[in-house]
PDB file of C-alpha atoms in Angstrom:
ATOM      1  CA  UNK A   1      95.770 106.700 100.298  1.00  0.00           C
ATOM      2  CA  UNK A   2      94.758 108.812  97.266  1.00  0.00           C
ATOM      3  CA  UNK A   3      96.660 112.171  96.863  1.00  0.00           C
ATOM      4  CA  UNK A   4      95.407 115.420  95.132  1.00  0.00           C
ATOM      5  CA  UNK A   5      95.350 114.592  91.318  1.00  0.00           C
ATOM      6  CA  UNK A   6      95.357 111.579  91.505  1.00  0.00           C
ATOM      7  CA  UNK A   7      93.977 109.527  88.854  1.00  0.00           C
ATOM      8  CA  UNK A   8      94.235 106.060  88.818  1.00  0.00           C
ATOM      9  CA  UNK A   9      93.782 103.604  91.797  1.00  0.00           C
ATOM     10  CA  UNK A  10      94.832 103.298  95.259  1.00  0.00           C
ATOM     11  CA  UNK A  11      98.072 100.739  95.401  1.00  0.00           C
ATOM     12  CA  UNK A  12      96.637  97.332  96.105  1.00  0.00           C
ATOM     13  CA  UNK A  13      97.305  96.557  99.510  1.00  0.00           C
ATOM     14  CA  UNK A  14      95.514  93.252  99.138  1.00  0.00           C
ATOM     15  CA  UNK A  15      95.783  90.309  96.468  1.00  0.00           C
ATOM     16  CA  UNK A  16      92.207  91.305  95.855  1.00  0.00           C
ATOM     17  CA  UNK A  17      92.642  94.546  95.164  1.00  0.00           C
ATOM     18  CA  UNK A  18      95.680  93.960  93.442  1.00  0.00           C
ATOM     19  CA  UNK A  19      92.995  91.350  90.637  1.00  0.00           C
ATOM     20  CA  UNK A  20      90.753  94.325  90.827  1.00  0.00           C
ATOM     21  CA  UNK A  21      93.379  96.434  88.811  1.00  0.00           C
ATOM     22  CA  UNK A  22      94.769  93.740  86.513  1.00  0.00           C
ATOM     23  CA  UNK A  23      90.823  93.394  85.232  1.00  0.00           C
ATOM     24  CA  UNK A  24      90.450  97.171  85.084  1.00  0.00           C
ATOM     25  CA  UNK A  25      93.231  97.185  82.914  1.00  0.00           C
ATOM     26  CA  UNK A  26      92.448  94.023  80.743  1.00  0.00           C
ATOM     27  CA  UNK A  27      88.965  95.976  80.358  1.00  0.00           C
ATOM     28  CA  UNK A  28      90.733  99.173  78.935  1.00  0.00           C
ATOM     29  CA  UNK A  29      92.638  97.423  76.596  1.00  0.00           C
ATOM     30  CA  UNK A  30      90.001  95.812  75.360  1.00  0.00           C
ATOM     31  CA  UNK A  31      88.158  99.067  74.993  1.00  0.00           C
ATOM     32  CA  UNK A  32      91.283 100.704  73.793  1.00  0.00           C
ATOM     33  CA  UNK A  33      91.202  98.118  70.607  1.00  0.00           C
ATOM     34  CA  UNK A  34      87.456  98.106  69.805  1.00  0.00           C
ATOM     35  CA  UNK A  35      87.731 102.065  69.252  1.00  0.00           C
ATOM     36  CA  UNK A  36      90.662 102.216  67.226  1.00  0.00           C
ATOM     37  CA  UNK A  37      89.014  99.305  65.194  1.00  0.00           C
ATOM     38  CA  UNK A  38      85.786 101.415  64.966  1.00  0.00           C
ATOM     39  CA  UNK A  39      87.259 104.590  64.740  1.00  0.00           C
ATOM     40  CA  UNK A  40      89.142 102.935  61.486  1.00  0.00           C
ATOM     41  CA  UNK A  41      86.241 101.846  59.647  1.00  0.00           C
ATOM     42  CA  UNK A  42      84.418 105.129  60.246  1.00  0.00           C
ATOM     43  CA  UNK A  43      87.423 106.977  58.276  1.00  0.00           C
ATOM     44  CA  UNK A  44      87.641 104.238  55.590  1.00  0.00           C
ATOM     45  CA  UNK A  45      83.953 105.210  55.384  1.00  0.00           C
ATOM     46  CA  UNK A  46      84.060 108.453  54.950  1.00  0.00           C
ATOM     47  CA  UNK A  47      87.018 108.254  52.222  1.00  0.00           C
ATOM     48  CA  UNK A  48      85.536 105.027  50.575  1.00  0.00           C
ATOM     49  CA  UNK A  49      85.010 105.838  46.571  1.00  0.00           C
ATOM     50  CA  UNK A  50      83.772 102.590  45.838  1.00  0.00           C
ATOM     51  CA  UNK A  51      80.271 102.262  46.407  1.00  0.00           C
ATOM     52  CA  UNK A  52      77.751  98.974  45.427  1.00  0.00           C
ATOM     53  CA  UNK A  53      74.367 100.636  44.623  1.00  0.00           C
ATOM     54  CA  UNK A  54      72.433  97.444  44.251  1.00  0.00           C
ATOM     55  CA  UNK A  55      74.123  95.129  47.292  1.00  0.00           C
ATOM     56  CA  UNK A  56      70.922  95.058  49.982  1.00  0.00           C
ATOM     57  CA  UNK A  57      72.784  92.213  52.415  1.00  0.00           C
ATOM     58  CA  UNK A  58      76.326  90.623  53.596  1.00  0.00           C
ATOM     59  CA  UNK A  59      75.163  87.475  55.695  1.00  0.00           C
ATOM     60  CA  UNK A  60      79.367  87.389  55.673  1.00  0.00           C
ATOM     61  CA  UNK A  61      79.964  90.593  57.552  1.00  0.00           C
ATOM     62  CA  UNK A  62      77.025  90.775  59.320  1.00  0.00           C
ATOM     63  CA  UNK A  63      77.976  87.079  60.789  1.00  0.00           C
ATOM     64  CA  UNK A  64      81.046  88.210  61.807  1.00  0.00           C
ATOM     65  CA  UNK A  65      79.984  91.377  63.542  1.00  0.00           C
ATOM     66  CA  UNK A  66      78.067  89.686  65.602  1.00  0.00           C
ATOM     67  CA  UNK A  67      80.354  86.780  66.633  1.00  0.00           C
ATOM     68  CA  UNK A  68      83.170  89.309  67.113  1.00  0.00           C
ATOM     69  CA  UNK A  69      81.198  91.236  70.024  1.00  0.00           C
ATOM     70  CA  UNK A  70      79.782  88.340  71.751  1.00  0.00           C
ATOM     71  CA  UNK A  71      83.884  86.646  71.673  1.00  0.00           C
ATOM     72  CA  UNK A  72      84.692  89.881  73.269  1.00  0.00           C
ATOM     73  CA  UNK A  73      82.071  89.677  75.869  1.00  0.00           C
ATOM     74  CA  UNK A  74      83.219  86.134  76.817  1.00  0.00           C
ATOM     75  CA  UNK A  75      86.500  87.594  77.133  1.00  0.00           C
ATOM     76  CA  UNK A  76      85.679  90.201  79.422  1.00  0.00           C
ATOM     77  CA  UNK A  77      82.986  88.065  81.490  1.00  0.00           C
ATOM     78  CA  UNK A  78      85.182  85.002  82.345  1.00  0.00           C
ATOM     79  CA  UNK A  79      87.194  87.487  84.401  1.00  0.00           C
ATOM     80  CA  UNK A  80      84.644  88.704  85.868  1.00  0.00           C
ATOM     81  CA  UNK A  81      82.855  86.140  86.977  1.00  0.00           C
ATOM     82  CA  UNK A  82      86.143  84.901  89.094  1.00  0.00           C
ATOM     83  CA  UNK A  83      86.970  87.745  91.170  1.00  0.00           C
ATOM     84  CA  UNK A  84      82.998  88.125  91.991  1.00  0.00           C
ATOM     85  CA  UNK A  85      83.193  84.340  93.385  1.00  0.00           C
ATOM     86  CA  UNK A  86      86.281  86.266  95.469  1.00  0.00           C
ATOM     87  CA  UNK A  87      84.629  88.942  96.639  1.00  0.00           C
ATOM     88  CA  UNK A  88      82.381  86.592  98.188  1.00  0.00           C
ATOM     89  CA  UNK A  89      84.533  83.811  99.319  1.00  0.00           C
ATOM     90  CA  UNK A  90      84.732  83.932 103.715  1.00  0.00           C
ATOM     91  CA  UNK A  91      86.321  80.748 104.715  1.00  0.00           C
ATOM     92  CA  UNK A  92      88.823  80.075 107.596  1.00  0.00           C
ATOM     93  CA  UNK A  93      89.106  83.803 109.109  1.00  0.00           C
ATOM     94  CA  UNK A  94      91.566  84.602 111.494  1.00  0.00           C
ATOM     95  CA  UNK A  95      89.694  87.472 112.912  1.00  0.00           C
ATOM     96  CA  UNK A  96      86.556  88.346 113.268  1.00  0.00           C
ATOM     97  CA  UNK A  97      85.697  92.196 113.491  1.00  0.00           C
ATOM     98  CA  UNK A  98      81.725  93.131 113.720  1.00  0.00           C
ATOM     99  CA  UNK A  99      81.676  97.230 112.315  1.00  0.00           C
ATOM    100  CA  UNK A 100      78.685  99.404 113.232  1.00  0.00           C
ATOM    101  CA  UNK A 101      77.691 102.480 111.305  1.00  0.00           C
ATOM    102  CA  UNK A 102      76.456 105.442 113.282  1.00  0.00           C
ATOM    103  CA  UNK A 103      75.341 109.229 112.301  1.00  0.00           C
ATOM    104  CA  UNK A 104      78.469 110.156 112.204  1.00  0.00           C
ATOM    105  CA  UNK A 105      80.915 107.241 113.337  1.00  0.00           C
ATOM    106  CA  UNK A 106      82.373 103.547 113.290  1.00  0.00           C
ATOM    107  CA  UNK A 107      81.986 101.001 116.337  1.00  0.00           C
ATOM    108  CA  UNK A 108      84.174  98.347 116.249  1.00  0.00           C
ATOM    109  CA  UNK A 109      83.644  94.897 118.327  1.00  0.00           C
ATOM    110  CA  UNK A 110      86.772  92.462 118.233  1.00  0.00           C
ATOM    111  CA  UNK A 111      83.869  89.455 118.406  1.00  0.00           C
ATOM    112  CA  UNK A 112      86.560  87.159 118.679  1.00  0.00           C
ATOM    113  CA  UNK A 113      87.950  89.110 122.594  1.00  0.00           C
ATOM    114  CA  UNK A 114      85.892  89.442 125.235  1.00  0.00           C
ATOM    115  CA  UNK A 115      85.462  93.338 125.944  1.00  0.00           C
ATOM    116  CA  UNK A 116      87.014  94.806 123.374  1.00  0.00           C
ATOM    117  CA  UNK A 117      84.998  97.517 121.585  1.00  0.00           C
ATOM    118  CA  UNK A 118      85.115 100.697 120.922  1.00  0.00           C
ATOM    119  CA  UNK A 119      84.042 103.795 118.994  1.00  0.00           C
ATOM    120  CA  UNK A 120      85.955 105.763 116.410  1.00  0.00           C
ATOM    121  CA  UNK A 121      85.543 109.500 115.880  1.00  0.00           C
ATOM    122  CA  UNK A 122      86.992 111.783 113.140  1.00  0.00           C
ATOM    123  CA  UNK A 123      89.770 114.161 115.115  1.00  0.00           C
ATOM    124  CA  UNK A 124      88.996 117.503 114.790  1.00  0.00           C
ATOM    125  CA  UNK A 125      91.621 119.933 112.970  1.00  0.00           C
ATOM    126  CA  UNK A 126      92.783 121.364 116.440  1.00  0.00           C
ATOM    127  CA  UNK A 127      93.431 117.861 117.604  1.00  0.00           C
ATOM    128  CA  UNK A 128      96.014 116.710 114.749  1.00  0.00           C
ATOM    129  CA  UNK A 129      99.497 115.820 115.425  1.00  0.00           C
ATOM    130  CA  UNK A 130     102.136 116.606 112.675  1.00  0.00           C
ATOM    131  CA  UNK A 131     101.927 114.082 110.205  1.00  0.00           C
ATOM    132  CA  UNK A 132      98.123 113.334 110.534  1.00  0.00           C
ATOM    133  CA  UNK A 133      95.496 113.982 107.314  1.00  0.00           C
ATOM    134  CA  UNK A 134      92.721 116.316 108.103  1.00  0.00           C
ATOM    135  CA  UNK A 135      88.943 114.664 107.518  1.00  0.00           C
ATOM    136  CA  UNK A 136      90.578 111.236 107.574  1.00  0.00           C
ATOM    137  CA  UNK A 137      92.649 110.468 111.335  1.00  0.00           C
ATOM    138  CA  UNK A 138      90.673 109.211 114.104  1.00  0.00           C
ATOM    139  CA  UNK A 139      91.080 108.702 117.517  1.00  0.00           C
ATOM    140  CA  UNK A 140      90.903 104.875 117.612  1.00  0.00           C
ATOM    141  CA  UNK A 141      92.199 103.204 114.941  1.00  0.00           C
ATOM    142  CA  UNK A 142      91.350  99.295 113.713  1.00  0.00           C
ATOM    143  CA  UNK A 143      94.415  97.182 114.291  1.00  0.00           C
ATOM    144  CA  UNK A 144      94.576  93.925 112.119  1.00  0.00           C
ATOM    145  CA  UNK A 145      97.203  91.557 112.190  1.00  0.00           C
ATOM    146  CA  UNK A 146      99.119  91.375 108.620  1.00  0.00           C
ATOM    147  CA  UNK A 147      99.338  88.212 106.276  1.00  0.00           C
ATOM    148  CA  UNK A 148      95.723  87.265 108.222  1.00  0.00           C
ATOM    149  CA  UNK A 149      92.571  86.568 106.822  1.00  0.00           C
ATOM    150  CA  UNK A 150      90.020  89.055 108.181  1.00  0.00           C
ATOM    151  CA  UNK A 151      86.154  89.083 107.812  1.00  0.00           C
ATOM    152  CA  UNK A 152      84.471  92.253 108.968  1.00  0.00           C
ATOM    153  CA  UNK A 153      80.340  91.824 109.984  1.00  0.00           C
ATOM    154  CA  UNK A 154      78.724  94.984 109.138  1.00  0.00           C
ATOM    155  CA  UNK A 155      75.458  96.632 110.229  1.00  0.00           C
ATOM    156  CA  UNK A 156      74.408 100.060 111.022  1.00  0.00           C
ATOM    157  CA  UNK A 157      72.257 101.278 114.051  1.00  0.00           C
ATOM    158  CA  UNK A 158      69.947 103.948 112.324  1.00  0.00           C
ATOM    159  CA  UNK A 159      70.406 104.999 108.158  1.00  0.00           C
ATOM    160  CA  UNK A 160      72.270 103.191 105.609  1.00  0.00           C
ATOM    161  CA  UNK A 161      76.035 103.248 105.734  1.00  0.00           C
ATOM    162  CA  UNK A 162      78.800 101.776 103.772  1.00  0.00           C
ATOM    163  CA  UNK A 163      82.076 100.523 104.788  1.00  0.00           C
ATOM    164  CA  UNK A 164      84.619 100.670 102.324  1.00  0.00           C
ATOM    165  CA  UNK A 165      88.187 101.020 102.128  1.00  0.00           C
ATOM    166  CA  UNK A 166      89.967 101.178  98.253  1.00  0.00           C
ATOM    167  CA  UNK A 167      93.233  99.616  98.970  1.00  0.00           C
ATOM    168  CA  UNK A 168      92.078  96.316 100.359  1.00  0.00           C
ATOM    169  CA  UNK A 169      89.326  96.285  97.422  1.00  0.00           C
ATOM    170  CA  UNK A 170      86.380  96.345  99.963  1.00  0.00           C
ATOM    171  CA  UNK A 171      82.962  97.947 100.389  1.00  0.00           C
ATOM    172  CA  UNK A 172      79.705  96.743 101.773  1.00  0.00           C
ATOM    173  CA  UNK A 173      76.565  98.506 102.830  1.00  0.00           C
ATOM    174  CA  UNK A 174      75.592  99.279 106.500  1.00  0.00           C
ATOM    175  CA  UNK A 175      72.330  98.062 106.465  1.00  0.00           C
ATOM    176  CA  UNK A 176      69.806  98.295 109.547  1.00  0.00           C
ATOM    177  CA  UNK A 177      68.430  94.714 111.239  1.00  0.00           C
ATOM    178  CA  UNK A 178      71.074  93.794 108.309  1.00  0.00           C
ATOM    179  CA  UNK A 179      74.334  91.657 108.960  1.00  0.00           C
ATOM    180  CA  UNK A 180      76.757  92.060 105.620  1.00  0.00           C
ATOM    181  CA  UNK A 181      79.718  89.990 105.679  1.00  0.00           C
ATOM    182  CA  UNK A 182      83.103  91.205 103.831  1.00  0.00           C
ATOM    183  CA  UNK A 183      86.917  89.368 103.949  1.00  0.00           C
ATOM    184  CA  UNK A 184      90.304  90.689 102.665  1.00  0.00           C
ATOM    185  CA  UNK A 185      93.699  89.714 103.250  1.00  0.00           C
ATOM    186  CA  UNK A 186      96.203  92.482 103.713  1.00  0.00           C
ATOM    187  CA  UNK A 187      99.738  91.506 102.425  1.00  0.00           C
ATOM    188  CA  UNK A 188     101.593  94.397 104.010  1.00  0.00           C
ATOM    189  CA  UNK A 189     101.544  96.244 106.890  1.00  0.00           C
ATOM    190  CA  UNK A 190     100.668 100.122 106.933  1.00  0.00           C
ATOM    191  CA  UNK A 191      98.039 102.061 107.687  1.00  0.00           C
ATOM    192  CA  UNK A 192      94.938 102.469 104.908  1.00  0.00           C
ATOM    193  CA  UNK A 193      92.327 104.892 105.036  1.00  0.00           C
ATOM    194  CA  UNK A 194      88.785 104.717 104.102  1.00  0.00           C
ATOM    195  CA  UNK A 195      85.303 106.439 104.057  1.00  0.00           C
ATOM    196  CA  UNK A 196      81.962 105.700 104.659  1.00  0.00           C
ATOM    197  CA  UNK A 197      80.168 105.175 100.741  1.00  0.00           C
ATOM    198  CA  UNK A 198      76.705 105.506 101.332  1.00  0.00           C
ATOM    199  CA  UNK A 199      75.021 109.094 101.328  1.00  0.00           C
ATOM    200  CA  UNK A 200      74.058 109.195 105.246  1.00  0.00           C
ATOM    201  CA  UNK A 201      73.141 112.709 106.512  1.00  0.00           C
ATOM    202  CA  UNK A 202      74.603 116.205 107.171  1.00  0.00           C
ATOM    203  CA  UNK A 203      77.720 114.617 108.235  1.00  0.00           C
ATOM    204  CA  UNK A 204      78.227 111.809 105.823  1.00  0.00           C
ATOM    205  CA  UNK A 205      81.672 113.114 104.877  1.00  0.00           C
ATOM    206  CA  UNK A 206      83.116 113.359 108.542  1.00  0.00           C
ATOM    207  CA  UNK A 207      83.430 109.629 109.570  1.00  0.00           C
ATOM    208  CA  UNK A 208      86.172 107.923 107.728  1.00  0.00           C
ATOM    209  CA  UNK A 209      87.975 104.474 108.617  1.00  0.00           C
ATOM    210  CA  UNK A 210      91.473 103.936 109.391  1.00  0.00           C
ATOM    211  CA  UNK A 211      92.804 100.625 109.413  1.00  0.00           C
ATOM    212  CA  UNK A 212      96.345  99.992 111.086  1.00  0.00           C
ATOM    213  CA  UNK A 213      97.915  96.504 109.989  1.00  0.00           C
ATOM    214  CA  UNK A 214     100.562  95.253 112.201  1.00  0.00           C
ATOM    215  CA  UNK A 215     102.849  92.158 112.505  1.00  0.00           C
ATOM    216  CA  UNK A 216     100.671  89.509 114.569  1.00  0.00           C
ATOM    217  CA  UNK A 217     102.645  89.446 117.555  1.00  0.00           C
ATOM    218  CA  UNK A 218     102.270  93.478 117.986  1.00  0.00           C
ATOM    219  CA  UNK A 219      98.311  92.761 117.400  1.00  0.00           C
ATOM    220  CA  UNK A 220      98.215  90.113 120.480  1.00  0.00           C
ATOM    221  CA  UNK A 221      99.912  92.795 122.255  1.00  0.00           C
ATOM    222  CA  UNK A 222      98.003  95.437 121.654  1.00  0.00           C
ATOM    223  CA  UNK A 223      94.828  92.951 121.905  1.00  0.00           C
ATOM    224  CA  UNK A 224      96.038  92.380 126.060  1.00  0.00           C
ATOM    225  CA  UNK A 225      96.618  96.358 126.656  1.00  0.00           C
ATOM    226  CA  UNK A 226      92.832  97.333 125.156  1.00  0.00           C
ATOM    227  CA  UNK A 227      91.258  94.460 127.143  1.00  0.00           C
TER     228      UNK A 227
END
């Protein structure tokens, strides 16, 4: 989770997540170099004594400065492109989980158990055990199985939502009479923490998500005790 001061991202807790921050970083270096390059002509500019009163084009220069920047875009967009296709790619899942946004909480539906659903509330600051984070525990938690493919369904049941949790590199809108499909992979176990994303009333700060990963054999246990 992020701490106070905090500046950079969340530790990837999923190979997704963990692409997401080798691109962010290939992007800033990329950035890094264009403005020292700029930054370095604008001072030989500004010191330059020799001046050509009479030279009106450079079809030279000016076909390199625009190769240069559309290289650079290639370089950035190949990238890109890939880890969109990822974001999108659902095949195989393990589990299923179907996530319902309410004013001001999660539903959860294991589609893939019988009965197993239910709701998860905030705790309030009176009800937190030592070692709990205020505005982001709740009272039921979503327990994954690590090393698992997982697809989450999401919908909400009145105003737009968004589920989203950093670590796993994840967020999707709520959306009413909507179904939005996300998958992630978690490749250790822990617990992450997440918030809703989408500006959703008075209370849009109070319903965070919690997501406890667990070996799979503790998941099919705890799977038999909530049915």
């Amino acid at each position: 989770m992020a701490i106070w001061g905090q500046l950079e991202f969340q530790d990837g807790a999923s190979p997704l997540m963990e692409q997401l921050i080798f691109f962010h970083d290939h992007v800033i270096l990329v950035l890094v170099l264009i403005t020292i390059l700029v930054s370095y002509f604008l001072v030989a500019i500004m010191f330059n004594k020799f001046i050509n009163r009479f030279m009106l084009e450079g079809q030279e220069i000016e076909t390199i400065w625009t190769i240069l920047p559309a290289l650079v875009l290639v370089f950035i967009a190949l990238p890109s492109l890939r880890l969109l296709y990822l974001l999108d790619e659902v095949n195989n899942p393990s589990v299923t989980i179907k996530s319902i946004g309410h004013q001001w909480y999660w539903s959860y539906e294991y589609t893939d158990f019988a009965d197993l659903e239910f709701d998860s509330y905030m705790l309030p600051f009176d009800e937190l055990s030592e070692g709990m984070y205020r505005l982001l525990d709740v009272d039921h938690r979503l327990v994954l199985p690590v090393e698992n493919k997982i697809r989450v369904l999401v919908t909400a049941a009145d105003v737009l939502h968004a589920w989203a949790v950093p670590s796993f590199g994840v967020k999707v809108d709520a959306v009413p009479g909507r179904l939005n499909q996300v998958s992630f992979f978690s490749s250790r176990p822990g617990v992450f923490y997440g918030q809703c994303s989408e500006i959703c009333g008075a209370n849009h700060s109070f319903m965070p998500i919690v997501i406890e990963v667990v070996a799979p054999d503790w998941f099919v246990n705890w799977v038999y005790e909530a049915e």
